[in-house]
Short mmCIF file of C-alpha atoms and ligand atoms in Angstrom, two decimals:
data_model
loop_
_atom_site.label_atom_id
_atom_site.label_comp_id
_atom_site.label_asym_id
_atom_site.label_seq_id
_atom_site.Cartn_x
_atom_site.Cartn_y
_atom_site.Cartn_z
CA MET A 8 -5.67 18.56 25.45
CA VAL A 9 -5.92 14.84 25.69
CA THR A 10 -2.90 13.08 26.54
CA ALA A 11 -1.60 10.08 24.81
CA SER A 12 -2.20 7.90 27.54
CA ASP A 13 -5.57 9.26 27.95
CA TRP A 14 -6.34 8.36 24.33
CA ALA A 15 -4.87 4.78 24.54
CA SER A 16 -6.59 3.59 27.51
CA ALA A 17 -10.42 4.78 26.35
CA ASP A 18 -13.29 2.06 25.36
CA PRO A 19 -13.62 1.86 21.91
CA GLU A 20 -17.31 2.04 22.04
CA THR A 21 -17.32 5.93 23.54
CA ALA A 22 -13.74 6.68 22.21
CA LEU A 23 -13.00 10.08 20.70
CA THR A 24 -11.04 9.96 17.19
CA LEU A 25 -7.29 10.74 17.12
CA PRO A 26 -6.68 14.59 17.87
CA ALA A 27 -6.75 16.30 14.62
CA ARG A 28 -3.15 17.53 15.17
CA TYR A 29 -2.11 13.74 14.19
CA PHE A 30 -3.29 14.55 10.36
CA TYR A 31 -1.04 17.83 10.26
CA ASP A 32 1.51 18.21 12.64
CA ASP A 33 5.43 18.25 11.37
CA GLU A 34 6.63 16.72 14.45
CA LEU A 35 4.07 13.66 14.53
CA PHE A 36 4.52 13.03 10.66
CA ARG A 37 8.53 12.80 11.49
CA LEU A 38 7.81 10.13 14.27
CA GLU A 39 5.52 8.21 12.02
CA GLN A 40 8.19 8.04 9.14
CA GLU A 41 11.05 6.86 11.62
CA ARG A 42 8.50 4.63 13.71
CA ILE A 43 6.37 3.42 11.59
CA PHE A 44 7.79 3.53 7.87
CA MET A 45 11.19 2.80 8.11
CA SER A 46 10.55 -0.25 9.76
CA ALA A 47 7.18 -1.34 7.45
CA TRP A 48 6.78 -3.52 4.41
CA HIS A 49 6.62 -1.49 1.21
CA LEU A 50 4.99 -3.20 -1.88
CA ILE A 51 7.19 -3.62 -4.73
CA GLY A 52 4.87 -5.51 -7.23
CA HIS A 53 3.91 -8.76 -8.15
CA THR A 54 6.15 -11.80 -8.69
CA SER A 55 5.31 -11.64 -12.77
CA GLU A 56 6.81 -7.95 -12.66
CA LEU A 57 10.17 -9.39 -11.89
CA GLY A 58 9.91 -12.48 -13.96
CA GLU A 59 12.64 -12.45 -16.13
CA PRO A 60 16.12 -12.03 -15.35
CA GLY A 61 17.31 -8.32 -14.98
CA ALA A 62 13.38 -7.50 -14.69
CA PHE A 63 14.18 -4.45 -11.98
CA ILE A 64 11.31 -2.15 -10.20
CA VAL A 65 12.53 0.86 -8.19
CA ARG A 66 10.44 1.88 -5.58
CA ASP A 67 10.61 5.25 -3.23
CA ILE A 68 9.48 5.97 0.09
CA PHE A 69 10.31 9.76 1.64
CA ASP A 70 14.05 10.40 0.67
CA GLN A 71 14.63 6.62 0.25
CA SER A 72 14.70 4.64 -2.89
CA ILE A 73 15.50 1.11 -3.65
CA VAL A 74 16.01 -1.08 -6.39
CA ALA A 75 14.73 -4.53 -6.72
CA THR A 76 15.99 -6.92 -9.56
CA ARG A 77 15.95 -10.61 -10.12
CA GLY A 78 19.28 -11.86 -10.82
CA ARG A 79 20.45 -14.49 -13.05
CA ASP A 80 20.76 -17.01 -10.25
CA GLY A 81 16.79 -16.39 -10.24
CA ARG A 82 16.75 -14.60 -6.71
CA VAL A 83 15.22 -11.20 -6.27
CA HIS A 84 17.73 -8.92 -4.70
CA ALA A 85 16.63 -5.44 -3.48
CA PHE A 86 19.55 -2.60 -2.47
CA HIS A 87 19.41 1.43 -2.30
CA ASN A 88 19.31 3.15 -5.59
CA VAL A 89 22.64 4.72 -4.85
CA CYS A 90 26.28 4.61 -6.45
CA GLN A 91 29.02 3.57 -3.90
CA HIS A 92 31.78 6.39 -5.31
CA ARG A 93 29.99 9.89 -4.69
CA GLY A 94 26.53 8.86 -3.98
CA THR A 95 24.82 9.63 -7.67
CA ARG A 96 21.19 8.11 -7.94
CA LEU A 97 21.91 4.93 -9.89
CA VAL A 98 18.74 4.07 -11.56
CA GLU A 99 16.46 6.78 -12.89
CA GLU A 100 13.58 4.75 -14.55
CA ASP A 101 10.64 3.39 -12.52
CA ARG A 102 10.88 0.03 -13.80
CA GLY A 103 12.35 -1.99 -16.89
CA VAL A 104 14.85 -4.99 -17.87
CA GLN A 105 18.43 -4.41 -17.40
CA LYS A 106 20.16 -7.69 -19.16
CA GLY A 107 23.95 -6.23 -18.50
CA VAL A 108 24.93 -4.10 -15.50
CA PHE A 109 23.64 -0.88 -13.70
CA ARG A 110 25.83 1.91 -14.87
CA CYS A 111 26.15 4.74 -12.78
CA PRO A 112 25.73 7.98 -15.03
CA TYR A 113 28.40 9.67 -13.50
CA HIS A 114 31.78 7.66 -13.76
CA SER A 115 29.88 4.66 -15.16
CA TRP A 116 30.82 2.30 -12.02
CA CYS A 117 28.92 -0.87 -12.85
CA TYR A 118 26.66 -3.12 -10.51
CA GLY A 119 25.61 -6.70 -10.88
CA HIS A 120 21.85 -7.49 -10.16
CA ASP A 121 23.01 -8.15 -6.61
CA GLY A 122 24.38 -5.02 -5.88
CA ALA A 123 27.77 -5.95 -6.20
CA LEU A 124 30.19 -3.20 -7.74
CA ARG A 125 31.56 -5.24 -10.84
CA SER A 126 33.66 -2.68 -12.27
CA ALA A 127 35.14 0.64 -11.39
CA PRO A 128 36.97 2.62 -14.48
CA ARG A 129 40.59 3.47 -13.32
CA SER A 130 40.36 1.88 -9.86
CA ASP A 131 43.10 -0.49 -10.92
CA ARG A 132 45.39 2.66 -10.75
CA LEU A 133 44.52 2.94 -6.73
CA LYS A 134 46.29 1.83 -3.61
CA ASP A 135 44.23 -0.73 -2.01
CA PHE A 136 40.96 -0.87 -3.67
CA ASP A 137 38.79 -4.15 -3.46
CA LYS A 138 35.71 -4.20 -5.43
CA SER A 139 34.28 -6.52 -3.20
CA ASN A 140 34.20 -3.56 -0.30
CA TRP A 141 32.09 -1.24 -2.63
CA SER A 142 28.81 -3.60 -3.30
CA ILE A 143 25.88 -1.60 -2.62
CA PRO A 144 24.05 -2.47 0.97
CA GLN A 145 21.15 -4.69 0.68
CA VAL A 146 17.41 -4.50 1.23
CA ARG A 147 15.43 -7.03 2.90
CA VAL A 148 12.84 -8.73 0.57
CA GLU A 149 10.04 -10.95 1.32
CA LYS A 150 7.39 -12.68 -0.83
CA PHE A 151 4.14 -12.50 0.70
CA GLY A 152 0.67 -13.43 -1.21
CA GLY A 153 2.29 -13.04 -4.48
CA PHE A 154 3.92 -9.67 -4.01
CA TYR A 155 7.57 -8.82 -3.51
CA TYR A 156 8.32 -6.39 -0.53
CA PHE A 157 11.42 -4.46 0.92
CA ASN A 158 11.90 -3.57 4.09
CA LEU A 159 14.69 -0.80 5.50
CA ASP A 160 14.80 -2.36 8.90
CA PRO A 161 17.00 -5.50 9.33
CA ASN A 162 15.19 -6.55 12.50
CA ALA A 163 11.48 -6.10 11.57
CA PRO A 164 9.47 -9.03 12.34
CA SER A 165 9.28 -11.05 8.90
CA MET A 166 5.71 -10.52 6.97
CA GLN A 167 4.62 -13.94 8.36
CA GLU A 168 4.90 -12.90 11.62
CA LEU A 169 3.09 -9.77 11.34
CA PHE A 170 0.07 -11.18 8.97
CA PRO A 171 -0.32 -14.59 9.83
CA GLY A 172 -3.44 -16.25 7.85
CA ALA A 173 -3.34 -13.06 5.55
CA ASP A 174 -1.47 -14.80 2.88
CA ALA A 175 -3.95 -17.93 2.81
CA GLU A 176 -6.87 -15.19 2.85
CA MET A 177 -5.68 -13.71 -0.32
CA ARG A 178 -5.12 -17.03 -1.64
CA ARG A 179 -8.83 -18.05 -0.80
CA VAL A 180 -10.21 -14.96 -2.49
CA PHE A 181 -7.92 -14.79 -5.47
CA PRO A 182 -7.23 -18.44 -6.30
CA GLN A 183 -5.54 -17.15 -9.89
CA LEU A 184 -2.91 -15.06 -7.70
CA ASP A 185 0.43 -16.31 -8.75
CA SER A 186 -0.85 -16.00 -12.57
CA MET A 187 -1.89 -12.41 -12.62
CA ARG A 188 0.03 -9.76 -14.46
CA LEU A 189 -0.16 -6.19 -14.69
CA VAL A 190 -2.67 -4.66 -16.61
CA GLY A 191 -2.60 -0.92 -15.27
CA GLU A 192 -1.32 1.59 -12.86
CA LYS A 193 -2.62 5.04 -12.13
CA ASP A 194 -1.23 7.43 -9.75
CA PHE A 195 -2.98 10.30 -8.14
CA VAL A 196 -1.10 12.90 -5.89
CA VAL A 197 -3.66 14.12 -2.94
CA PRO A 198 -3.59 16.84 -0.85
CA ALA A 199 -4.26 14.70 2.51
CA ASN A 200 -2.29 13.17 5.33
CA TRP A 201 -2.40 9.44 4.24
CA LYS A 202 -4.36 8.55 7.18
CA VAL A 203 -7.05 10.66 6.05
CA ILE A 204 -7.09 8.27 2.90
CA MET A 205 -6.42 4.99 5.14
CA ASP A 206 -9.58 6.00 7.42
CA ASN A 207 -11.84 6.24 4.28
CA SER A 208 -10.77 3.06 3.11
CA ILE A 209 -11.68 0.65 5.62
CA GLU A 210 -15.16 1.79 7.08
CA GLY A 211 -18.40 1.25 4.83
CA TYR A 212 -20.46 3.64 7.28
CA HIS A 213 -19.88 6.15 4.11
CA PHE A 214 -20.91 4.15 1.49
CA ARG A 215 -24.54 4.50 1.27
CA LEU A 216 -24.33 7.91 2.70
CA SER A 217 -21.86 9.87 0.88
CA GLY A 218 -21.46 10.37 -3.19
CA PRO A 219 -23.69 8.59 -6.05
CA HIS A 220 -20.95 6.49 -7.08
CA HIS A 221 -20.53 5.06 -3.61
CA VAL A 222 -24.30 4.45 -4.16
CA ASP A 223 -23.77 2.63 -7.19
CA LEU A 224 -21.39 0.56 -5.35
CA ALA A 225 -23.42 -0.35 -2.62
CA ASP A 226 -25.83 -1.74 -4.76
CA LEU A 227 -23.61 -4.49 -6.01
CA ILE A 228 -23.00 -5.70 -2.58
CA ASP A 229 -25.09 -7.93 -0.19
CA PHE A 230 -24.59 -5.74 2.61
CA ASP A 231 -26.11 -8.39 5.17
CA GLY A 232 -23.66 -10.60 4.24
CA TYR A 233 -20.61 -7.54 4.73
CA THR A 234 -18.25 -7.93 7.44
CA LEU A 235 -15.15 -6.39 8.86
CA ARG A 236 -12.48 -8.00 10.73
CA GLN A 237 -9.40 -6.79 12.54
CA TYR A 238 -6.45 -9.01 13.06
CA ASP A 239 -3.43 -7.67 15.04
CA HIS A 240 -1.62 -5.96 12.01
CA TRP A 241 -4.11 -6.76 9.13
CA TRP A 242 -7.88 -6.45 8.25
CA THR A 243 -10.43 -7.43 5.80
CA TYR A 244 -13.83 -6.79 4.79
CA ILE A 245 -15.89 -8.73 2.64
CA GLY A 246 -19.26 -8.78 1.30
CA PRO A 247 -21.25 -10.67 -1.13
CA ALA A 248 -22.01 -9.58 -4.40
CA ASN A 249 -25.82 -8.99 -4.92
CA GLN A 250 -26.85 -11.94 -6.77
CA HIS A 251 -29.65 -9.88 -8.73
CA ALA A 252 -27.77 -7.36 -10.54
CA THR A 253 -27.72 -7.51 -14.00
CA GLU A 254 -25.13 -4.61 -14.78
CA ALA A 255 -22.13 -3.35 -13.24
CA TYR A 256 -20.06 0.04 -13.58
CA GLY A 257 -22.20 0.83 -16.59
CA ALA A 258 -21.57 -2.41 -18.51
CA PRO A 259 -23.95 -5.09 -18.61
CA LEU A 260 -23.03 -8.43 -17.25
CA HIS A 261 -22.75 -11.08 -19.57
CA ARG A 262 -23.05 -13.93 -17.24
CA ALA A 263 -24.77 -15.04 -14.22
CA PRO A 264 -23.91 -13.54 -10.57
CA ARG A 265 -21.55 -16.39 -9.03
CA LYS A 266 -21.74 -17.56 -5.32
CA ASP A 267 -17.80 -16.05 -5.16
CA ASP A 268 -18.30 -12.88 -6.73
CA CYS A 269 -17.87 -10.54 -3.58
CA PHE A 270 -16.50 -7.25 -2.53
CA PHE A 271 -12.65 -7.84 -0.49
CA ASN A 272 -10.41 -5.54 0.69
CA ILE A 273 -7.41 -6.63 2.79
CA GLY A 274 -5.29 -4.06 4.34
CA LEU A 275 -1.53 -5.11 5.71
CA TRP A 276 -0.20 -2.51 8.12
CA PRO A 277 0.48 0.33 7.61
CA HIS A 278 -0.58 1.06 4.06
CA ASN A 279 -0.45 -1.80 1.55
CA THR A 280 -4.16 -2.55 0.50
CA PHE A 281 -5.61 -5.14 -1.99
CA TYR A 282 -9.43 -5.52 -3.09
CA THR A 283 -11.65 -6.87 -5.59
CA PHE A 284 -15.15 -5.31 -6.79
CA PRO A 285 -18.06 -7.49 -7.44
CA PHE A 286 -17.82 -9.13 -11.10
CA SER A 287 -14.70 -7.48 -11.52
CA GLU A 288 -12.08 -10.08 -12.03
CA CYS A 289 -9.13 -8.42 -11.49
CA LEU A 290 -7.49 -7.59 -8.29
CA GLY A 291 -6.87 -3.87 -7.21
CA THR A 292 -3.75 -2.98 -5.01
CA PHE A 293 -4.52 0.69 -3.33
CA LEU A 294 -1.07 2.03 -1.85
CA MET A 295 -1.13 5.07 0.25
CA ILE A 296 2.34 6.78 0.20
CA PRO A 297 3.11 9.40 2.29
CA LEU A 298 4.93 12.49 0.75
CA GLY A 299 3.97 15.04 3.53
CA PRO A 300 2.30 15.38 6.45
CA GLU A 301 -0.62 16.79 4.16
CA LYS A 302 0.39 15.08 0.93
CA SER A 303 -0.27 11.47 -0.06
CA LEU A 304 0.86 9.82 -3.43
CA LEU A 305 -2.13 7.23 -3.86
CA ARG A 306 -1.17 4.52 -6.38
CA PHE A 307 -3.71 2.29 -7.77
CA GLY A 308 -2.50 -0.97 -9.49
CA TYR A 309 -4.60 -3.55 -11.39
CA TYR A 310 -3.67 -6.95 -11.66
CA SER A 311 -5.60 -9.95 -13.87
CA ALA A 312 -5.17 -13.51 -14.93
CA HIS A 313 -7.05 -12.86 -17.89
CA GLU A 314 -5.36 -12.58 -21.44
CA THR A 315 -8.00 -10.17 -22.79
CA LEU A 316 -9.85 -8.17 -19.88
CA PRO A 317 -13.82 -9.04 -19.72
CA GLU A 318 -15.78 -5.70 -20.51
CA VAL A 319 -16.87 -5.45 -17.11
CA THR A 320 -13.62 -5.68 -15.70
CA GLN A 321 -12.26 -2.69 -17.91
CA ALA A 322 -15.38 -0.91 -17.08
CA CYS A 323 -14.62 -1.61 -13.19
CA MET A 324 -10.86 -0.05 -13.85
CA GLU A 325 -11.99 2.92 -15.67
CA TRP A 326 -14.96 3.33 -13.30
CA MET A 327 -12.44 3.32 -9.97
CA ASN A 328 -10.16 5.71 -11.97
CA GLU A 329 -12.85 8.34 -13.24
CA LYS A 330 -15.55 7.98 -10.76
CA LEU A 331 -15.33 5.97 -7.21
CA GLY A 332 -11.51 7.15 -6.75
CA PRO A 333 -11.98 11.09 -7.79
CA GLU A 334 -14.90 10.69 -5.14
CA ASP A 335 -13.79 9.39 -2.52
CA ILE A 336 -10.24 11.73 -2.97
CA ASP A 337 -12.59 14.70 -2.75
CA LEU A 338 -14.00 13.67 0.55
CA ASN A 339 -10.40 12.89 1.47
CA ILE A 340 -9.31 16.51 0.68
CA ALA A 341 -12.67 17.92 2.22
CA VAL A 342 -11.66 16.42 5.73
CA GLN A 343 -7.80 17.59 5.23
CA LYS A 344 -9.16 20.80 4.84
CA GLY A 345 -11.39 20.68 7.92
CA VAL A 346 -8.66 19.14 10.60
CA ARG A 347 -6.53 22.22 10.46
CA SER A 348 -10.24 24.13 11.68
CA ARG A 349 -10.18 25.58 15.17
CA GLY A 350 -13.68 24.48 15.40
CA PHE A 351 -12.50 20.84 15.39
CA ASP A 352 -10.49 18.45 17.27
CA GLN A 353 -11.47 15.19 18.04
CA GLY A 354 -14.85 13.28 16.47
CA ARG A 355 -16.29 10.28 17.65
CA TYR A 356 -16.38 6.73 16.34
CA MET A 357 -19.06 5.09 15.06
CA ILE A 358 -19.00 1.96 16.83
CA ASP A 359 -21.32 -0.19 17.62
CA ALA A 360 -21.74 -3.26 19.96
CA GLN A 361 -22.17 -5.87 17.35
CA ARG A 362 -19.01 -4.87 14.92
CA SER A 363 -21.72 -4.32 12.25
CA ASN A 364 -21.03 -3.43 8.66
CA GLU A 365 -21.25 0.41 9.05
CA SER A 366 -19.09 0.27 11.98
CA GLU A 367 -15.90 2.03 12.53
CA HIS A 368 -13.76 -0.41 14.58
CA LEU A 369 -11.53 -0.72 11.50
CA VAL A 370 -10.66 2.88 11.71
CA HIS A 371 -10.42 2.50 15.71
CA HIS A 372 -8.00 -0.28 15.44
CA PHE A 373 -5.65 1.48 12.86
CA HIS A 374 -5.47 4.35 14.92
CA THR A 375 -4.55 2.46 17.65
CA LEU A 376 -1.65 0.91 15.71
CA VAL A 377 -0.40 4.23 14.58
CA HIS A 378 -0.86 5.70 18.09
CA GLY A 379 0.96 2.68 19.70
CA HIS A 380 3.92 2.86 17.06
CA ILE A 381 4.32 7.11 17.73
CA HIS A 382 4.28 6.95 21.32
CA GLY A 383 6.27 3.66 21.81
CA ASN A 384 3.63 0.84 22.92
CA ALA A 385 2.79 -0.93 20.06
CA GLY A 386 4.98 -4.14 20.53
CA ALA A 387 5.81 -5.20 17.17
S1 FES B 417 29.13 8.94 -8.45
FE1 FES B 417 28.76 6.76 -9.35
S2 FES B 417 30.45 6.36 -10.54
FE2 FES B 417 30.83 8.41 -9.64
FE1 FE2 B 418 -15.15 5.32 -0.31
#
């Protein structure tokens, strides 16, 4: 069996992939939970989703749940989704607007938008009860690239420290980032390890070699200009749109291709991904939220600055939900079935010297981050 230090020291161009157990083992998954996700930045939503005072979003990671809400003071707060009386989950809805207080369904303790206890029925009869001691513990929130995120680790590096340059890159590709709004969201529960899904999303090798919808997408991209770049904790791939395309996603292009039409994907460690497809005037979020060693929630969100979506944009969202997404999910499920085989342990990264557009260097980079965090040699 390959040791952890053997794996970490291998030359990427001849390296073997992470051993198969990393994709199903309970103990390795437990280490990922603690050492990756409990210190990770998790997407809450776009600034417009927390636009008005009282707007709130609930986000869960494993057995932890947080409420993020905009207070009347204009600030976005996040706190654990748990009543401080006997531990009841406070908010059951995924999102909404709470103009008043968050009221616990059990004994009606009420909390403000900052998580502070406002009232507790009959508490005036208690000895030494001071409401200010019963605020819900806060969770860190940061705004980055037009979106809000939370982090359960008070000592984690800030997003600016982890992802220098990523905010500017998002704004370069999405100049209307701040005026976008959520236009659709779709969840899939996928019977695959979160890294299987991640690996699939950060290599271009399979684009022209797998299913028919991938080939259709590849035809919309000018592959000669397609590049995959790795930074410390984030990565991008970008390719210009095919300037000869006349239709996309089953809809006619009603305008000439522009130089800024592109295929773009940016990933922020460990699992937040934003992308756009050629000619689609929307930003997609692609979140791989682990539910278990072999089960993940794959969440597709769609954001656009258009009041009325252009036909091609609408067609692209449907195509992603119904065609390309399921085609990739089938590939992910097939990988997950195979990683437990007694006939497989490690494959070979297809990394070339040029780090070309079909090279798997981003997969190796991502695995190096995973491995480093699990085994404690990751730096940040
Ligand atoms: S558990 Fe929330 S008020 Fe009692
Ligand atoms: Fe794919």
